[in-house]
Amino acid sequence: MSGSSDEGEGEGKAEIKVPMPPLGDAEIDTSPGVHLVWKDLCFGYLQPQSRFNCCKEEDDSVPKYKPILKELTGEIKPGEMIAVLGPSGAGKTSFLNVIARRVKNSKTKHITGSITINGQVASHKFFKKISGFVAQDDILMGSMTVWEALIFTATLTDAGKETKQQIEDRVRGLLESMGLMHVRDNFIGFVGKGSNMSGIARGLSGGERKRVSVCVELIHNPLLLFLDEPTSGLDSYAAKTVLNCLRGLSNQGRTVLCTIHQPSAEILKMFDKLLLLGSGSTVYFGPTNEAPQYFASIGHPLPKFCNPGDHYMTIIQTGGKEKIVSEEDIQEDSIVSLKDNITDHTALADAFLDSKYGKMCEAIEVRTMEEKKHLEKDCFGREVIVEEDDLEGERAPFLMQLKLLTKRAWDNVIREPLLFKTRIFQTIFISVLTGLIFLRIPYNLTGASDRISGGFFVALSPLFSSINGPTATFPPERYLLIC
C-alpha cells in the first residue's frame, strides 16, 4: 500500500491509479451502481424550551425546531467520491447521519425532503443492506486480531450462505486490497484510557485502524459507503494512504461520501465533487477542480500558495467579509481584526443558488418507482416502496451467533491478563470468605437454619456474579452493539 500512496496525484479519478485486487471470490456488482439523490433536505432539533406550552409559537401549536440543515439538494452518481467540508457546527455530521438514514423523525427531531436510490425511495432495511457507515471513532474490539475481527464480522453476517473456506478467501482478498496483510495477526489494540488498562502492549497505528474499520464495513460488499472524517487524527502520509484506498473503491464502482476536516490540497484533489456547508446551507456543490474558479467569480480568488481547503473555510467562517491575509501583510506585521467578522452565510448560499451549479441542483428530479409490493414508513413518515426480499435481514442463525459471541467473550477474558487474574482472585476470595462464615456450624436446630442460609447464599452467588460480568462489559462494548 505504501507504493500506491505516492501515485495518483493528479486531478480526476482517471489519473489516480491504485492497485485494488478483487475482494476474493466475491464479484463486485457495479452494473447499476448507486445513484443517491437528496432533494430539499431539512433537519432540525426540537429546542429544549419549546417542550413547554408557554414556549410554543403564539399563533401555532407546532413546536419550534432549531434548523441544522436547510433545503440541501444534490446527487452522487456511481463511482464518484464526494467530500463534505465545512467549519465546526456547519452540519457535516448531521448531514451524513441523515443521508445515511441513521436519524429518523421523532418528537425531538424533524426531517423533511426526500432521499432516493436509483429513483426509488428505499426502506431503512434496504438502505442498510446496500450501504456501510464508518464512524469517526474506530469501533473495534481491541483484544482481537485483524484477521479475527473480519472473520467474526463476515461469519456473523453471512447467514450460512458461504463455507468457511469461502469466507476466509473473501477476507484474505479484502486484506490484500487494503494493504493490511502484514498486520493480519496483530492485535487491534485499544486507544485512550483503555490502552492503559489493557494488557495488550501494542496495537495498530491510526491509519491501520481506520483501514480495518473500512474493511469491516466492506465485508458485506456495500455499493454505498459513508465515512465520518476518516483522516482525523492521522498524519499526512496515513491520511493519504486511507484516501488512496477509498479512491480505489470508488474506481471499482462504489459510491463514496465522506466528511473531511482540514484536508491538504493533495487530498482534496482526489475527490470528484465537493460539498461545502455553512450554517446548514449549501455554499458550493460541484466539481472539486472548478471550486477555485467559482469562488473567484463571486469575488474570492484563491491566493498564491494557499491551501484551497483553508481558503474555503476562511470564506465560510467569515461570511466572505474578511480580508485574506497575504504574505506581504504578514511580513509587515499587520494585525487582522476579527471584530467585524460576520458569519452570515445567506449571501454565500444565495450566490450559489444563482450560479450555474445551483441551477443544476434545482434541476435534479426525484423519481419514484411505479411497481408496488410492500409499503413501509421511511424517516420522513411517508409510505415507501420496498421489495419483499429486502425485508429479510442477512444474519447468522441463533446458535451460530451464540457460538461466535461466546468465543469472542472468552478470548477477550484470557487475553486481558489483569482482568483474568482479578476474576480468579475474586472467585477464590469469595469462596474462602463463604467458608469462613459458615465454618464449625453446630449440629442443632440453629445450625440447620444456618446451613439453609449458607446453601441459599451459595446458590445465589453465581447468579449475582453472572450479572456483574455484563454490567462491567457492556459500557466499553456498547458502540459495538448499537453501530
Coordinates of C-alpha atoms in Angstrom, one line a residue, residues 35-37 115-122 365-370:
H35 CA -27.3 6.9 -7.7
L36 CA -28.1 8.7 -4.5
V37 CA -30.2 11.9 -4.7
I115 CA -33.8 10.7 -0.3
T116 CA -33.9 8.3 -3.2
I117 CA -31.6 5.5 -4.5
N118 CA -31.7 4.9 -8.3
G119 CA -35.0 6.8 -8.4
Q120 CA -36.6 4.8 -5.6
V121 CA -37.5 5.7 -2.0
A122 CA -35.9 2.7 -0.3
E365 CA -35.6 15.5 -10.3
V366 CA -36.8 12.8 -7.8
R367 CA -38.5 9.9 -9.5
T368 CA -40.5 7.3 -7.6
M369 CA -40.8 3.7 -8.6
E370 CA -44.1 2.6 -10.1

